[in-house]
CSV table of C-alpha atoms in Angstrom, one decimal:
chain,number,residue,atom,x,y,z
A,1,MET,CA,-207.3,168.7,67.8
A,2,LYS,CA,-208.6,170.3,71.0
A,3,SER,CA,-208.7,166.9,72.8
A,4,GLN,CA,-205.2,166.1,71.7
A,5,ILE,CA,-203.9,169.4,73.1
A,6,GLN,CA,-205.8,168.8,76.4
A,7,GLU,CA,-204.5,165.3,76.6
A,8,SER,CA,-201.0,166.7,76.2
A,9,LYS,CA,-201.6,169.1,79.1
A,10,LYS,CA,-202.8,166.3,81.3
A,11,ASN,CA,-199.7,164.2,80.5
A,12,ASN,CA,-197.4,167.2,81.2
A,13,THR,CA,-199.2,167.7,84.5
A,14,GLU,CA,-198.7,164.0,85.4
A,15,ASN,CA,-195.0,164.4,84.5
A,16,MET,CA,-194.8,167.4,86.8
A,17,VAL,CA,-196.3,165.5,89.7
A,18,LYS,CA,-193.8,162.7,89.2
A,19,LYS,CA,-190.9,165.2,89.2
A,20,PHE,CA,-192.1,166.7,92.5
A,21,LEU,CA,-192.4,163.2,94.0
A,22,LEU,CA,-188.9,162.6,92.8
A,23,ILE,CA,-187.8,165.7,94.7
A,24,VAL,CA,-189.7,164.7,97.9
A,25,ALA,CA,-188.5,161.1,97.6
A,26,SER,CA,-184.9,162.2,97.5
A,27,ILE,CA,-185.5,164.2,100.7
A,28,PHE,CA,-187.5,161.7,102.8
A,29,PHE,CA,-186.0,158.4,101.7
A,30,SER,CA,-182.4,159.5,102.0
A,31,LEU,CA,-182.3,158.5,105.7
A,32,SER,CA,-183.0,154.9,105.1
A,33,ILE,CA,-181.2,154.3,101.8
A,34,GLN,CA,-177.8,152.6,101.9
A,35,ALA,CA,-175.1,155.2,101.1
A,36,GLN,CA,-173.5,154.9,97.7
A,37,ASP,CA,-171.7,158.2,98.3
A,38,LYS,CA,-171.1,159.3,101.9
A,39,LYS,CA,-171.0,163.0,101.2
A,40,ALA,CA,-174.1,162.8,99.0
A,41,LYS,CA,-176.0,161.0,101.8
A,42,GLU,CA,-174.9,163.5,104.4
A,43,LEU,CA,-176.2,166.4,102.3
A,44,LEU,CA,-179.5,164.6,101.6
A,45,ASP,CA,-179.8,163.9,105.4
A,46,GLN,CA,-179.4,167.6,106.1
A,47,VAL,CA,-182.1,168.5,103.6
A,48,THR,CA,-184.3,165.8,105.1
A,49,ALA,CA,-184.0,167.3,108.6
A,50,LYS,CA,-184.7,170.8,107.3
A,51,VAL,CA,-187.8,169.8,105.3
A,52,LYS,CA,-189.3,167.5,108.0
A,53,SER,CA,-189.3,170.5,110.3
A,54,TYR,CA,-191.9,172.3,108.1
A,55,ASN,CA,-195.6,171.8,108.5
A,56,SER,CA,-196.3,172.8,104.8
A,57,ILE,CA,-194.4,173.8,101.7
A,58,VAL,CA,-195.5,176.1,98.9
A,59,ILE,CA,-193.4,176.2,95.8
A,60,ASP,CA,-193.5,178.4,92.7
A,61,PHE,CA,-191.5,176.9,89.8
A,62,LYS,CA,-190.4,177.1,86.2
A,63,TYR,CA,-190.5,174.1,84.0
A,64,SER,CA,-188.3,174.0,80.8
A,65,LEU,CA,-188.2,171.4,78.0
A,66,ASN,CA,-185.3,171.6,75.6
A,67,ASN,CA,-184.1,169.5,72.7
A,68,ALA,CA,-181.5,171.1,70.4
A,69,LYS,CA,-181.8,168.4,67.7
A,70,GLU,CA,-185.6,168.9,67.5
A,71,ASN,CA,-185.4,172.6,68.0
A,72,ILE,CA,-187.7,172.5,71.0
A,73,ASN,CA,-187.5,175.2,73.7
A,74,GLN,CA,-190.6,175.4,75.9
A,75,ASP,CA,-191.0,177.2,79.2
A,76,SER,CA,-194.0,177.0,81.6
A,77,LYS,CA,-194.6,178.2,85.2
A,78,GLY,CA,-196.7,176.6,88.0
A,79,ASN,CA,-197.0,176.2,91.7
A,80,VAL,CA,-197.6,173.4,94.2
A,81,THR,CA,-198.8,173.3,97.8
A,82,MET,CA,-197.8,170.2,99.9
A,83,LYS,CA,-198.7,169.1,103.4
A,84,GLY,CA,-198.2,165.6,104.6
A,85,ASN,CA,-199.6,163.2,102.0
A,86,GLN,CA,-201.7,165.8,100.2
A,87,TYR,CA,-200.9,168.3,97.4
A,88,VAL,CA,-202.4,170.8,95.0
A,89,LEU,CA,-200.6,171.4,91.7
A,90,ASN,CA,-201.4,174.1,89.2
A,91,PHE,CA,-199.6,173.8,85.8
A,92,MET,CA,-200.5,174.6,82.2
A,93,GLY,CA,-204.0,175.6,83.1
A,94,VAL,CA,-204.7,172.3,84.8
A,95,THR,CA,-205.2,171.9,88.6
A,96,LYS,CA,-204.5,168.5,90.2
A,97,ILE,CA,-205.6,167.8,93.8
A,98,PHE,CA,-204.6,164.8,95.8
A,99,ASP,CA,-206.5,164.6,99.1
A,100,GLY,CA,-204.8,161.4,100.3
A,101,LYS,CA,-207.2,159.0,98.7
A,102,LYS,CA,-208.2,160.3,95.3
A,103,THR,CA,-206.8,162.6,92.6
A,104,TYR,CA,-209.0,165.3,91.0
A,105,THR,CA,-207.7,166.6,87.6
A,106,ILE,CA,-209.6,169.9,86.9
A,107,VAL,CA,-209.5,171.3,83.3
A,108,PRO,CA,-211.3,174.6,83.1
A,109,GLU,CA,-210.7,175.0,79.3
A,110,ASP,CA,-212.8,171.9,78.7
A,111,GLU,CA,-215.0,172.2,81.8
A,112,GLU,CA,-214.0,168.7,82.7
A,113,ILE,CA,-213.0,166.9,85.9
A,114,THR,CA,-211.4,163.5,86.1
A,115,ILE,CA,-211.6,161.7,89.5
A,116,SER,CA,-209.6,158.5,90.1
A,117,LYS,CA,-208.6,156.4,93.1
A,118,ILE,CA,-205.0,155.4,93.6
A,119,ASN,CA,-204.0,151.9,92.9
A,120,GLU,CA,-201.0,151.1,95.1
A,121,LYS,CA,-200.1,148.1,92.9
A,122,ASP,CA,-199.8,150.2,89.7
A,123,ASP,CA,-196.1,150.9,89.1
A,124,ASN,CA,-197.1,154.1,87.3
A,125,ALA,CA,-199.5,155.4,89.9
A,126,ILE,CA,-198.5,158.6,91.7
A,127,THR,CA,-199.0,157.9,95.4
A,128,PRO,CA,-197.6,159.5,98.6
A,129,SER,CA,-196.4,156.2,99.9
A,130,LYS,CA,-194.2,155.9,96.9
A,131,MET,CA,-192.4,159.0,98.0
A,132,LEU,CA,-190.7,156.8,100.6
A,133,THR,CA,-189.7,154.1,98.2
A,134,PHE,CA,-188.9,155.9,95.0
A,135,PHE,CA,-185.1,155.5,95.4
A,136,ASN,CA,-185.3,152.0,97.0
A,137,THR,CA,-184.1,150.5,93.7
A,138,GLY,CA,-183.3,151.7,90.3
A,139,TYR,CA,-180.7,154.4,90.9
A,140,LYS,CA,-177.0,154.9,91.6
A,141,TYR,CA,-176.1,158.3,93.0
A,142,ASN,CA,-173.0,160.4,93.8
A,143,MET,CA,-171.9,164.0,94.4
A,144,ASP,CA,-171.5,166.0,91.2
A,145,ILE,CA,-170.4,169.6,90.5
A,146,LEU,CA,-170.7,172.6,92.7
A,147,GLN,CA,-172.0,175.7,90.9
A,148,ASN,CA,-172.3,179.4,91.8
A,149,VAL,CA,-175.7,180.5,90.7
A,150,LYS,CA,-176.3,184.3,91.2
A,151,GLY,CA,-174.3,184.2,94.4
A,152,ARG,CA,-175.8,180.9,95.6
A,153,LYS,CA,-173.7,177.8,96.0
A,154,ILE,CA,-175.6,174.9,94.4
A,155,GLN,CA,-174.4,171.3,95.0
A,156,TYR,CA,-175.6,168.7,92.5
A,157,ILE,CA,-176.2,165.1,93.2
A,158,LYS,CA,-176.2,162.8,90.1
A,159,LEU,CA,-178.6,159.9,89.9
A,160,VAL,CA,-178.2,157.3,87.2
A,161,PRO,CA,-181.0,154.8,86.4
A,162,THR,CA,-179.8,151.2,86.6
A,163,ASN,CA,-182.4,150.0,84.2
A,164,SER,CA,-181.0,150.0,80.7
A,165,LYS,CA,-184.5,150.5,79.3
A,166,ASP,CA,-185.0,153.8,81.2
A,167,GLN,CA,-185.1,156.6,78.6
A,168,ARG,CA,-183.3,158.9,81.1
A,169,LYS,CA,-179.5,159.1,80.9
A,170,GLU,CA,-179.2,160.8,84.3
A,171,VAL,CA,-181.0,163.0,86.8
A,172,LEU,CA,-179.3,165.9,88.6
A,173,LEU,CA,-180.7,167.2,91.9
A,174,GLY,CA,-179.4,170.7,92.8
A,175,ILE,CA,-179.3,171.7,96.5
A,176,ASP,CA,-178.7,175.1,97.9
A,177,ILE,CA,-175.8,174.6,100.3
A,178,GLN,CA,-176.8,177.4,102.6
A,179,THR,CA,-180.6,176.9,103.0
A,180,LYS,CA,-180.5,173.1,102.3
A,181,HIS,CA,-183.5,173.6,100.0
A,182,ILE,CA,-183.9,172.0,96.6
A,183,TYR,CA,-183.0,174.5,93.9
A,184,ASN,CA,-183.7,172.5,90.7
A,185,LEU,CA,-184.1,169.1,89.2
A,186,ILE,CA,-182.7,168.3,85.7
A,187,GLU,CA,-183.5,165.2,83.7
A,188,VAL,CA,-181.3,164.4,80.7
A,189,GLY,CA,-182.8,161.9,78.2
A,190,LYS,CA,-180.8,159.5,76.1
A,191,LYS,CA,-182.2,161.1,72.9
A,192,GLY,CA,-181.1,164.6,73.9
A,193,THR,CA,-184.2,165.9,75.6
A,194,LYS,CA,-183.5,167.9,78.8
A,195,THR,CA,-186.2,168.9,81.2
A,196,THR,CA,-185.5,171.3,84.1
A,197,LEU,CA,-187.6,172.2,87.0
A,198,THR,CA,-186.3,175.3,88.8
A,199,VAL,CA,-187.7,176.4,92.2
A,200,ASN,CA,-188.3,180.2,92.0
A,201,SER,CA,-190.0,180.5,95.5
A,202,PHE,CA,-189.8,178.1,98.4
A,203,LYS,CA,-192.2,179.1,101.3
A,204,THR,CA,-192.8,177.1,104.4
A,205,ASN,CA,-195.3,176.9,107.2
A,206,GLN,CA,-197.8,179.1,105.3
A,207,PRO,CA,-201.4,179.5,106.7
A,208,LEU,CA,-203.5,177.1,104.7
A,209,SER,CA,-207.3,176.8,104.5
A,210,LYS,CA,-208.7,173.7,106.2
A,211,ASN,CA,-210.3,172.9,102.8
A,212,GLN,CA,-207.0,173.4,100.9
A,213,PHE,CA,-206.9,169.8,99.7
A,214,THR,CA,-210.7,169.2,99.5
A,215,PHE,CA,-212.5,168.9,96.2
A,216,ALA,CA,-215.8,170.7,96.2
A,217,GLU,CA,-218.0,169.6,93.4
A,218,SER,CA,-220.4,172.4,94.0
A,219,LYS,CA,-217.8,174.9,92.6
A,220,TYR,CA,-218.1,173.3,89.2
A,221,PRO,CA,-221.8,173.1,88.4
A,222,ASN,CA,-221.4,173.0,84.6
A,223,TYR,CA,-218.4,170.7,84.5
A,224,TYR,CA,-218.5,167.1,83.1
A,225,ILE,CA,-217.2,164.8,85.8
A,226,ASN,CA,-215.5,161.7,84.7
A,227,LYS,CA,-215.2,159.1,87.4
A,228,LEU,CA,-212.7,156.4,86.4
A,229,ASP,CA,-213.3,154.1,89.4
């Protein structure tokens, strides 16, 4: 039972990373993608210019999973630090470090660490290079609704997967019109499941340790280390 719970945590962490890559992809790849909606592209270009001016980004977020039919309502909090092609993600008690070459998944509850190399040819692999090709194919997008959220004007861009086998009906990317920062990301599944990632805090150019994205095995003397490669 314990292993099943932990495996669920690992899977949720993987899903979180993919959502962040989706956000980053929407920012960085918008400059080279062919416009399907001129206004949507103009807004993404503004977000791109803003984000590219930052040396680092630190985000605190809330993650919600809802399905009315299944009576599922789950909320979790986490944070991620990103700089260039590296990141550290903390979510559901699991820490995931990507140093640009390898990923380190640290699970304190089980005193276990999984180390794996990135296979660029694996379609499901989470790699920084895929941040720049995420939207190359597979989505149609256009401007959606403009909402007032606690005094903030949030403009949504709707992305619809072109693959009929994709379990997602649509993805909504919310952008703060004033700051040009990502406010939230909403995925709506074909079976009624909705996941929402909301940015609670968006800090930039924060002082980071030179070892921020370095895995130090000496910090985990009693941990079992599982090297997959």
